[in-house]
Tab-separated table of C-alpha atoms and ligand atoms in Angstrom:
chain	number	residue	atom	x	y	z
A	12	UNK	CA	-3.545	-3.127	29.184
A	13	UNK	CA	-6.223	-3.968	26.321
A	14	UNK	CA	-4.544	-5.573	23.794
A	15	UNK	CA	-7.182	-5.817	20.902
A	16	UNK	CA	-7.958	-2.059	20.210
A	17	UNK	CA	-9.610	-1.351	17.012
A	18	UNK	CA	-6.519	-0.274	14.881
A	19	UNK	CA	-7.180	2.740	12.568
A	20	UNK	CA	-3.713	3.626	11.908
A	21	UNK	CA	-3.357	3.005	8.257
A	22	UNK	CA	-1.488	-0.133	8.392
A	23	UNK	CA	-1.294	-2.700	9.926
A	24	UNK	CA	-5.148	-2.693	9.722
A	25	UNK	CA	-7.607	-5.138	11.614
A	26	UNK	CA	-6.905	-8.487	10.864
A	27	UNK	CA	-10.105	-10.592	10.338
A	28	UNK	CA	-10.806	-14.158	12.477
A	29	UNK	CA	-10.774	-16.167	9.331
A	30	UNK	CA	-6.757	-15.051	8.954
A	31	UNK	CA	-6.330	-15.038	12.287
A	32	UNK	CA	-7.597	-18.806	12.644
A	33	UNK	CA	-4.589	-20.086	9.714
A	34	UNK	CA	-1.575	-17.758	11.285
A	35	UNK	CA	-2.530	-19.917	14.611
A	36	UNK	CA	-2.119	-22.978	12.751
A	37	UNK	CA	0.330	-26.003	13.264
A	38	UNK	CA	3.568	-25.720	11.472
A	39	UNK	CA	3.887	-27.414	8.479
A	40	UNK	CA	6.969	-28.041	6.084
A	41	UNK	CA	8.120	-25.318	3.689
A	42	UNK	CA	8.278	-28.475	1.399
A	43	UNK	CA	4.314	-29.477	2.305
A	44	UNK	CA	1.696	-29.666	0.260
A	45	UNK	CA	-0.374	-27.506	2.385
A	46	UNK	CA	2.668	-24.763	1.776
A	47	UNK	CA	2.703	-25.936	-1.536
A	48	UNK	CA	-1.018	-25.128	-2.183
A	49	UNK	CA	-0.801	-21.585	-0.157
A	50	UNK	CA	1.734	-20.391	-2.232
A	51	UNK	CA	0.250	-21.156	-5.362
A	52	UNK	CA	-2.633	-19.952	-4.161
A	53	UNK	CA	-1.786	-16.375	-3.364
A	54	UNK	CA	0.643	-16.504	-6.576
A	55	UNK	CA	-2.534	-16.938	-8.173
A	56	UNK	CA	-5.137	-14.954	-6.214
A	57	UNK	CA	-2.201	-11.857	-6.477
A	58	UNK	CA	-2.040	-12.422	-10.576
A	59	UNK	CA	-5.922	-11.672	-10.426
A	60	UNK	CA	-5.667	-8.616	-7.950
A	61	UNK	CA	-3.286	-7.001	-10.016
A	62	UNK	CA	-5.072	-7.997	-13.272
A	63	UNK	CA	-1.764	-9.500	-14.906
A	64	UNK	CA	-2.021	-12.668	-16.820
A	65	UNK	CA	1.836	-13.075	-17.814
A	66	UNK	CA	2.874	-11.390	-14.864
A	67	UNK	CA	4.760	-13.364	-11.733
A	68	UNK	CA	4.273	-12.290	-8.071
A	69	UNK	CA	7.084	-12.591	-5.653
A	70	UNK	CA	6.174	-12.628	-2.417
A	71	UNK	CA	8.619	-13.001	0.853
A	72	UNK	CA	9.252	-12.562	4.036
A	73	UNK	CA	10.254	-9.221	4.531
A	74	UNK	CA	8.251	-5.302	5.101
A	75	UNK	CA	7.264	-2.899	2.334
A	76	UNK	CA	10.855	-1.546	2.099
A	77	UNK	CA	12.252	-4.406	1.196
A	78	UNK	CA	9.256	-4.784	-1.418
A	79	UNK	CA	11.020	-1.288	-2.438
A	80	UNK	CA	14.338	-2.827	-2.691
A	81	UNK	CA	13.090	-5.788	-4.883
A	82	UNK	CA	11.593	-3.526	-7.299
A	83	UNK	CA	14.680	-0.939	-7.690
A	84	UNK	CA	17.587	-3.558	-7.787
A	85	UNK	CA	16.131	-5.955	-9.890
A	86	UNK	CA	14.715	-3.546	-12.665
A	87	UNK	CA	17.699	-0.956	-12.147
A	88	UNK	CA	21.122	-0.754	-14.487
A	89	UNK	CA	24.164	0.783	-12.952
A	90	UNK	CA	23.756	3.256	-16.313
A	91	UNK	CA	20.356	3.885	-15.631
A	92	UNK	CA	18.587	7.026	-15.146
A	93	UNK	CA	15.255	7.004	-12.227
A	94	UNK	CA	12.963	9.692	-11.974
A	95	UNK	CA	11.357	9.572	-8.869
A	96	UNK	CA	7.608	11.132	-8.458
A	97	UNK	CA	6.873	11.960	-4.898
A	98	UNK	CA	4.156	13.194	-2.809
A	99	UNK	CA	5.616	12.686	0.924
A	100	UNK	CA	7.704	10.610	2.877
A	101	UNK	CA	7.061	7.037	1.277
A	102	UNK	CA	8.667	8.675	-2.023
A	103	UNK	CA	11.295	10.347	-0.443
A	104	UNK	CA	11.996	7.434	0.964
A	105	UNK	CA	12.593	5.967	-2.935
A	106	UNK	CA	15.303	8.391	-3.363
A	107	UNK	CA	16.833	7.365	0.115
A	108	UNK	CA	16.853	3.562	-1.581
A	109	UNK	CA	18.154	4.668	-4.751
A	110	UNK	CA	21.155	6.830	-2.897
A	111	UNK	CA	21.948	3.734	-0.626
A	112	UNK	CA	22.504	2.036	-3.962
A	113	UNK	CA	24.159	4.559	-6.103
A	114	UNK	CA	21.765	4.760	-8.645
A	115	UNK	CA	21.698	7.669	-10.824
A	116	UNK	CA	18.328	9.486	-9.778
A	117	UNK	CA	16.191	12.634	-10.643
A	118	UNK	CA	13.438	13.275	-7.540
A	119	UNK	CA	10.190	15.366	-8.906
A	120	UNK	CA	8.398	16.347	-5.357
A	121	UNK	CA	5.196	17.948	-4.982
A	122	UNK	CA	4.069	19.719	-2.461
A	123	UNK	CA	2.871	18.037	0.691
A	124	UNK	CA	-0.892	17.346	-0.082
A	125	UNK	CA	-0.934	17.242	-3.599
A	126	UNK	CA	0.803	14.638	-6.433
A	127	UNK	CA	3.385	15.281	-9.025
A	128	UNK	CA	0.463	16.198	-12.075
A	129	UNK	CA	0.517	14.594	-15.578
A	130	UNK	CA	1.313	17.399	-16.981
A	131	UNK	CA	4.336	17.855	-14.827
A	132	UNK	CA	5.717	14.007	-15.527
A	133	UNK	CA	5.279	14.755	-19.025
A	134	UNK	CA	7.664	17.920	-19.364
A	135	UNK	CA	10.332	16.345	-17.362
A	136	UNK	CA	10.221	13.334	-19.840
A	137	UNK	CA	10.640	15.560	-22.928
A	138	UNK	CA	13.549	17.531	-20.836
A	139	UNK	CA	15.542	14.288	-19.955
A	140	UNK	CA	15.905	10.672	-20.937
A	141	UNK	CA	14.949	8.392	-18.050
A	142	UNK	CA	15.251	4.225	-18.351
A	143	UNK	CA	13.013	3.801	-14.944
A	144	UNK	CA	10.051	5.715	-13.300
A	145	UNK	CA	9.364	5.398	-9.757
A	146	UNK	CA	6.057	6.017	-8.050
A	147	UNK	CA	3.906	6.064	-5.409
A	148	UNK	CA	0.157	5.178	-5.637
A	149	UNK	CA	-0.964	6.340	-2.471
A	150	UNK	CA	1.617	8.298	0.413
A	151	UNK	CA	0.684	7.402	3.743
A	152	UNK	CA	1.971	10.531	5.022
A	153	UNK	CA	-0.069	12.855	3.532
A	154	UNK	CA	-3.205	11.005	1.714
A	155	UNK	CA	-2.608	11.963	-1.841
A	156	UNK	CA	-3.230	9.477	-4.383
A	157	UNK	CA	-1.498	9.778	-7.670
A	158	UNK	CA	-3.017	9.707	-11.163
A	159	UNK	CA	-0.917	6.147	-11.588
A	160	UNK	CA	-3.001	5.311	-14.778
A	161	UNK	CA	-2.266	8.726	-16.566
A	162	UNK	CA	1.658	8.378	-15.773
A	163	UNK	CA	1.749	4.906	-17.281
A	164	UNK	CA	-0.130	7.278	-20.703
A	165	UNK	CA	2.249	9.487	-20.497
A	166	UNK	CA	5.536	7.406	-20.055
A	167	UNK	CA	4.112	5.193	-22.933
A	168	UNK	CA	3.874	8.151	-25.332
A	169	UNK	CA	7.141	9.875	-24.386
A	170	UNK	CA	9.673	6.964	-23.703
A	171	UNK	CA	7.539	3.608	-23.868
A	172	UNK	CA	10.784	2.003	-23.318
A	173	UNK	CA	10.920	3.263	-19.982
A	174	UNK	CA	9.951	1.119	-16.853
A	175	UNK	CA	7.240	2.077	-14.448
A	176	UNK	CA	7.513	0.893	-10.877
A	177	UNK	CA	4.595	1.461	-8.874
A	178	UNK	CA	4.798	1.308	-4.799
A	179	UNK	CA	0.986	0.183	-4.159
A	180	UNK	CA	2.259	-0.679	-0.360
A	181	UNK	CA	-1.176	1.721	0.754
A	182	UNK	CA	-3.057	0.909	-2.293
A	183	UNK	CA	-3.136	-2.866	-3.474
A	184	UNK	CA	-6.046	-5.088	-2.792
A	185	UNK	CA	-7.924	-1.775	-2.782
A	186	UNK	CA	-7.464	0.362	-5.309
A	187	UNK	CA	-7.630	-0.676	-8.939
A	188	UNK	CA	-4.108	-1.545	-10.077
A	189	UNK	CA	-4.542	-2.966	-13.328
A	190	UNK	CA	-0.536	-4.197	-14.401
A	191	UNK	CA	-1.262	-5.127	-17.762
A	192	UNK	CA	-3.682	-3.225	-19.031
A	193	UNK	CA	-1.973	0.307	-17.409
A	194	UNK	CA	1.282	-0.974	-18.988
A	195	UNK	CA	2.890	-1.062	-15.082
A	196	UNK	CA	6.216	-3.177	-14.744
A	197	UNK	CA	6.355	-3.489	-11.084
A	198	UNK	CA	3.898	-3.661	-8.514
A	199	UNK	CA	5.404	-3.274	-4.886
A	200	UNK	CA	3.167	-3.820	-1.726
A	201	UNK	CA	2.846	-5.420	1.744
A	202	UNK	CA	0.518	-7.792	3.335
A	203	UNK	CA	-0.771	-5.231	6.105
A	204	UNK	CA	-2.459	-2.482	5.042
A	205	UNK	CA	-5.507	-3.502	1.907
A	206	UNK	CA	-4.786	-6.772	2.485
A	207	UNK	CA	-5.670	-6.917	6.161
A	208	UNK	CA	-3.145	-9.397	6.990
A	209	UNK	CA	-0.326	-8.697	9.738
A	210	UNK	CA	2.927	-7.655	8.639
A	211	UNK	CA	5.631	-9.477	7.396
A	212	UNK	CA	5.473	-9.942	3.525
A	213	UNK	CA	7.299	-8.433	1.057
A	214	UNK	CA	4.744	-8.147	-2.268
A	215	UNK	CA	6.220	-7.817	-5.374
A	216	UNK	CA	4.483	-8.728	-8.984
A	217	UNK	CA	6.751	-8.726	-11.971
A	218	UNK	CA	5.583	-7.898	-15.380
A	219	UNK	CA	7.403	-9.926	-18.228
A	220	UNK	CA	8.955	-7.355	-19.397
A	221	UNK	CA	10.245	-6.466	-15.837
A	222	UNK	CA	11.284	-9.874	-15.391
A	223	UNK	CA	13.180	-10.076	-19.237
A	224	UNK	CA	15.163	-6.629	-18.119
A	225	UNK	CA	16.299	-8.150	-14.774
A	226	UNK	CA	17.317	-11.374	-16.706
A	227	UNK	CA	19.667	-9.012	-19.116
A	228	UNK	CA	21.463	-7.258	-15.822
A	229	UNK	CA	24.786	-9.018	-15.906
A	230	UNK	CA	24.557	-8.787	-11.540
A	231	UNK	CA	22.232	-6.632	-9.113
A	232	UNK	CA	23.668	-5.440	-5.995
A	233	UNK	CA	21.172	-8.076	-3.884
A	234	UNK	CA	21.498	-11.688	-3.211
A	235	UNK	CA	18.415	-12.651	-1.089
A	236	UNK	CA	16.157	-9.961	-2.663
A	237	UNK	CA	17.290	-11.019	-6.280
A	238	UNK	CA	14.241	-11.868	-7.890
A	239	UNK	CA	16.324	-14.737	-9.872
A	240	UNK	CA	16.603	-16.253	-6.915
A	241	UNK	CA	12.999	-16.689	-6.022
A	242	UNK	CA	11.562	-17.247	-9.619
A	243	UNK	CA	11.791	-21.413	-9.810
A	244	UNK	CA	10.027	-20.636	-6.035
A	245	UNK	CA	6.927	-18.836	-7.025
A	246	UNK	CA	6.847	-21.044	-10.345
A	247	UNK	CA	7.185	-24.039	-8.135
A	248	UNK	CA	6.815	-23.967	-4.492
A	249	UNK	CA	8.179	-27.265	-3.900
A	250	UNK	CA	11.683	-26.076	-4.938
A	251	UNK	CA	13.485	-24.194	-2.193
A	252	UNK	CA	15.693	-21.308	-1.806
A	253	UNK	CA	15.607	-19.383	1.542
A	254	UNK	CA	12.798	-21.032	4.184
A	255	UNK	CA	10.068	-19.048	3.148
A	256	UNK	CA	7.635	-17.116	5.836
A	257	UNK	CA	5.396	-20.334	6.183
A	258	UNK	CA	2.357	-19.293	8.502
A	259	UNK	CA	2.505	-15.801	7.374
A	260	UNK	CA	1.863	-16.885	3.891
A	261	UNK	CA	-1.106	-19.127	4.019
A	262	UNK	CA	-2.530	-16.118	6.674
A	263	UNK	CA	-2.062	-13.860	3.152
A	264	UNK	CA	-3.447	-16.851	0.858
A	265	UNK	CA	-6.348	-16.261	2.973
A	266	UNK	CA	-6.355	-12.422	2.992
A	267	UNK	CA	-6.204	-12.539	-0.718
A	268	UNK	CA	-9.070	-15.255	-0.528
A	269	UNK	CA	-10.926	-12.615	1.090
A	270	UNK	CA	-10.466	-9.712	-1.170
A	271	UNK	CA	-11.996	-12.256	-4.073
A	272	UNK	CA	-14.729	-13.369	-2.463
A	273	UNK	CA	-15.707	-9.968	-1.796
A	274	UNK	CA	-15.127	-9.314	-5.645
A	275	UNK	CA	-12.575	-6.574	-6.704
A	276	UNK	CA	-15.006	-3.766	-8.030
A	277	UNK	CA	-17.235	-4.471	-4.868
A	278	UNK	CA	-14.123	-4.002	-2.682
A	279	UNK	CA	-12.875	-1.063	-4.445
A	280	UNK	CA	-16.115	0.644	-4.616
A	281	UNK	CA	-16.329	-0.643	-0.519
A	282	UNK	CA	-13.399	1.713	-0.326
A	283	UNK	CA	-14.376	4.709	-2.063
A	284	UNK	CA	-18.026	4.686	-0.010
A	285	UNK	CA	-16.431	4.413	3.422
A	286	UNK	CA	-13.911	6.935	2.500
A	287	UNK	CA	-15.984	10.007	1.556
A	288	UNK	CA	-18.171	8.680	4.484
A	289	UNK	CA	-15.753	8.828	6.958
A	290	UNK	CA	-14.522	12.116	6.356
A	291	UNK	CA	-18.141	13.494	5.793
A	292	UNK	CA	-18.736	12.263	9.472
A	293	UNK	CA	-14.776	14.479	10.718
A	294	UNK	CA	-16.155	17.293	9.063
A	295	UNK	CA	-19.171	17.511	10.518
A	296	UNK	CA	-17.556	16.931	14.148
A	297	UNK	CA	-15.460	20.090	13.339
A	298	UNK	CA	-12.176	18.603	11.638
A	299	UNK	CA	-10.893	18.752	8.594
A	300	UNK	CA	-8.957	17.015	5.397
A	301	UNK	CA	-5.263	18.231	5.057
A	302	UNK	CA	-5.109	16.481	1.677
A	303	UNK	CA	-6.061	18.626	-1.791
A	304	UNK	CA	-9.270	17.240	-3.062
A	305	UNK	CA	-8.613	16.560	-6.175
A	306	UNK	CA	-6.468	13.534	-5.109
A	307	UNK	CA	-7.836	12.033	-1.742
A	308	UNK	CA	-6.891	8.390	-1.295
A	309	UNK	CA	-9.788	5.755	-0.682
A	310	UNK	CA	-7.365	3.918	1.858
A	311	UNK	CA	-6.788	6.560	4.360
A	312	UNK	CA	-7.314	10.340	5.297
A	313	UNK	CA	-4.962	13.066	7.033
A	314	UNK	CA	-6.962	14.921	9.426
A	315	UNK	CA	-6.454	18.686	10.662
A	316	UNK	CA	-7.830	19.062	14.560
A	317	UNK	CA	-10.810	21.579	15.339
A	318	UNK	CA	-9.270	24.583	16.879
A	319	UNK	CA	-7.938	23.989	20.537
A	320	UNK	CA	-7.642	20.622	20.004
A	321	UNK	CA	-4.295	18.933	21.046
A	322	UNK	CA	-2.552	16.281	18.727
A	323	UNK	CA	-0.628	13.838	21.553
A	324	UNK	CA	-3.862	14.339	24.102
A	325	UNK	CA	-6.382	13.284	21.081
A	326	UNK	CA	-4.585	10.599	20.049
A	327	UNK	CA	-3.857	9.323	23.867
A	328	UNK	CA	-7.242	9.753	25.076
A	329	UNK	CA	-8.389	7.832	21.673
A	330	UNK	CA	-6.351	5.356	22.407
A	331	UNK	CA	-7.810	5.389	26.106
A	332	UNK	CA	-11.434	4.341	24.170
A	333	UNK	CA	-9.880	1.389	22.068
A	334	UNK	CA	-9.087	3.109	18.716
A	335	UNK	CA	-5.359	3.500	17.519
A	336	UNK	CA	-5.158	6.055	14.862
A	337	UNK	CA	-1.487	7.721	13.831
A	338	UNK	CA	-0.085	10.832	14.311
A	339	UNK	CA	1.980	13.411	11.487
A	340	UNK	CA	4.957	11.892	9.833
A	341	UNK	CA	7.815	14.382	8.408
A	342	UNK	CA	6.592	18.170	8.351
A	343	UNK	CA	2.959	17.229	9.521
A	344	UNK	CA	4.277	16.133	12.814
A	345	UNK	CA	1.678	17.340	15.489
A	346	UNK	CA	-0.843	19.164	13.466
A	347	UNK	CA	-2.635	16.204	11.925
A	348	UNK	CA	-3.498	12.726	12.826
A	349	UNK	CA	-3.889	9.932	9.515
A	350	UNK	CA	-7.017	7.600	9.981
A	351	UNK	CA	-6.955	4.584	7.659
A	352	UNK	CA	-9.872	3.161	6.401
A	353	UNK	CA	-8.362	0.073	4.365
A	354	UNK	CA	-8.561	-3.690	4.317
A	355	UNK	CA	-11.369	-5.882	6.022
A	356	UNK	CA	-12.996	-2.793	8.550
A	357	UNK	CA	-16.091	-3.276	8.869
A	358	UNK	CA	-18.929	-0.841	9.482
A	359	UNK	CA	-19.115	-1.606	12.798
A	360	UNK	CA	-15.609	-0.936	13.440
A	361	UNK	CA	-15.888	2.726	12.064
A	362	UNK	CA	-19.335	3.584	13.855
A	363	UNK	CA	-17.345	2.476	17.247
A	364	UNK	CA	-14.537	4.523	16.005
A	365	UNK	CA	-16.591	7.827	15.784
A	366	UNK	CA	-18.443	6.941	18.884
A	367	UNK	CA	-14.807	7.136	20.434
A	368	UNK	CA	-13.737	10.096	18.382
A	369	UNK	CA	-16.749	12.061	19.545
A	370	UNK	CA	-16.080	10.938	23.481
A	371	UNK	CA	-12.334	11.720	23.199
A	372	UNK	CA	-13.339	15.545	21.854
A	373	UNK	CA	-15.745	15.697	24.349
A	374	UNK	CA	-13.255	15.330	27.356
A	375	UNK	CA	-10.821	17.745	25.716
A	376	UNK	CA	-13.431	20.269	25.682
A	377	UNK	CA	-15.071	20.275	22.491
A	378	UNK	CA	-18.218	21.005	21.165
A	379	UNK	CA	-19.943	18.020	19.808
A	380	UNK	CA	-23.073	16.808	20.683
A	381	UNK	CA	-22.815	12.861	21.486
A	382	UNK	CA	-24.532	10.758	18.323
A	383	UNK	CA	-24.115	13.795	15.679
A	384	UNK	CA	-20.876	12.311	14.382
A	385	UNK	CA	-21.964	8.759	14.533
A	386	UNK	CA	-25.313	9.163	12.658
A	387	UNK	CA	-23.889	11.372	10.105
A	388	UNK	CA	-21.345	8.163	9.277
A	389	UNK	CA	-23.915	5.529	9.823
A	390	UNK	CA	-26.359	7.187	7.238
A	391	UNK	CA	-23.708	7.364	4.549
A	392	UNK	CA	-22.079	3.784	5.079
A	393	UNK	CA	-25.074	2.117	4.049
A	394	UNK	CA	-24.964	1.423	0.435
B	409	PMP	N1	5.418	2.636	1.001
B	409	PMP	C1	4.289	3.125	1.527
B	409	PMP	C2	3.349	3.894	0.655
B	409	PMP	C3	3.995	2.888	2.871
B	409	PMP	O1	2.866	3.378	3.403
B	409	PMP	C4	4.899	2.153	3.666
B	409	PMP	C5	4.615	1.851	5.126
B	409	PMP	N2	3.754	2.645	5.790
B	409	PMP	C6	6.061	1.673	3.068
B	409	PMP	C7	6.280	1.929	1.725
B	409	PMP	C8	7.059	0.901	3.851
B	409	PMP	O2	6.506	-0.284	4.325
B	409	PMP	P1	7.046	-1.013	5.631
B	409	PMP	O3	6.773	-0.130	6.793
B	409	PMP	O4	6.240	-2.278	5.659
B	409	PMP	O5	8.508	-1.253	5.434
């Protein structure tokens, strides 16, 4: 069995040599001062992602749901009222979290392939009084990438004293997130999707504000995911509280080395260009985008299958050629597959992908002529 197939799922993405190379490392101390200078360092290289200068980033072991967790318990009053935006299955997942915790919630759903509008947030603000919004930048279920910087607009004219957690888990490190200047509270995210690093972090950057509102919550129903807890950490990583991921966080140091040495607007706008080029070269090989376009994610796309074309025997045979892409979460089970195009893939990676994609329709009977596809991409990857 091939182990290193080129994975196109959207997270975890390919992880590059240079992170590969520190997760293989020796062991060292949590109490080192090579720990000490790797968490610093991506304390510091996250402040500058996310654009925050007062802003803390907490960042442990753990997945994106527990990123999740961090952000709703620690922000989150037993009085409290959440309005939850949501565009697919990562959302609804918020409202699973908030019902685990009995928090008192409102969810606003859109339909699958579109995001909760402006317009829409700003109605249901003047209609009810809400101390925390929830949402999602980009759903990995169904593509859609929400207008995060017009919520923040709106929530700031209706109720500016209203919190606005943002779950960036498909989005950081290559998106624009901009905490301050948008007026975000909480950023939550992951270390394997933008950030190209394999999973096991739990993200989370804390604006002051965020961090003032958890400090007036007499108690939060957490005890390891208490941001409290973890604060004299990030502010000093020679202090200890729970033994902290060790070669999983320099391996993200160095993923977020990566992001700024590429240079956020480059990376972002590295994003955008492989995006519409990627689906550009699917549409041309007879597929098509299940997402609306007036909200298609840069990270990743949800693809509809030319006609006659089976979901589990595209996605095997795929696999058969060395690419890994994902099949339909929730309602879109077995009429789609998601493709993610996020984090350090390179242009190589995605011309072998369509050279696979095109093979893979070929066997099942499709009508593609071998190079079309590939061509098509390569022309519109070059800047
Ligand atoms: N939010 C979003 C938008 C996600 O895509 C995911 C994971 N795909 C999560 C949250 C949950 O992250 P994890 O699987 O790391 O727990």
């Amino acid at each position: 069995m091939k182990e290193n197939k080129l994975l196109l799922q959207p997270g975890p993405t390919p992880v590059d040599s240079r992170i590969l190379e520190v997760l293989a490392r020796p062991v060292v101390s949590h109490l080192s001062p090579e720990m000490e200078e790797a968490m610093r360092g991506a304390v510091e290289n996250m402040k500058k992602i996310v654009m925050t200068r007062d802003g803390l980033p907490f960042i442990l072991a753990g997945a994106g749901t527990l990123a999740m967790e961090m952000a709703l318990l620690n922000v989150t009053a037993e009085s409290d009222r959440l309005l939850i935006l949501s565009h697919g299955f990562f959302g609804q997942r918020m409202a699973e979290l908030a019902e685990a915790f009995d928090l008192k919630y409102r969810l606003l759903q859109s339909p699958w392939g579109k995001v909760v509008m402006a317009g829409e947030l700003k109605n249901e603000l003047k209609r009810h009084k809400y101390d925390v919004v929830v949402c999602t930048h980009v759903d990995t279920s169904t593509g859609g990438c929400a207008p995060v910087q017009l919520y923040s607009e709106v929530i700031k004219q209706e109720v500016p004293e209203a919190l606005l957690i943002v779950d960036g888990v498909c989005a950081t490190g290559g998106i624009e997130e901009d905490l301050d200047g948008w007026g975000i509270d909480v950023i939550l995210t992951a270390a394997q999707k933008c950030f190209g690093a394999p999973p096991g972090l739990a993200i989370d950057i804390f604006s002051k504000r965020a961090i003032e509102k958890r400090k007036k919550l007499p108690r939060v129903k957490a005890y390891y995911a208490d941001i409290l807890r973890w604060l004299p950490v990030m502010e000093n990583p020679k202090k200890y509280f729970s033994t902290p991921a060790i070669n999983e966080i320099r391996a993200f140091y160095e993923a977020t080395r990566l992001v700024l040495e590429e240079g956020l607007e480059n990376r972002f706008e590295r994003h955008e260009r492989y995006a519409s080029a990627i689906r550009s070269g699917l549409i041309s090989l007879g597929f098509s985008i299940y997402t609306d376009e007036t909200c298609l994610a840069p990270t990743l796309s949800v693809v509809k299958y030319p006609e006659g074309i089976d979901d589990q025997a595209f996605r095997q045979k795929l696999d058969e050629q060395g690419v890994v892409v994902a099949g339909g979460l929730g309602p879109t089970a077995g009429q789609i597959f998601r493709l993610g195009h996020m984090g350090n893939l390179t242009r190589e990676d995605i011309i072998f992908a369509f050279d696979a994609i095109e093979k893979t329709l070929l066997t099942l009977g499709g009508e593609v002529s071998l190079g079309d596809g590939v061509e098509t991409v390569r022309s519109l990857l070059i800047r």
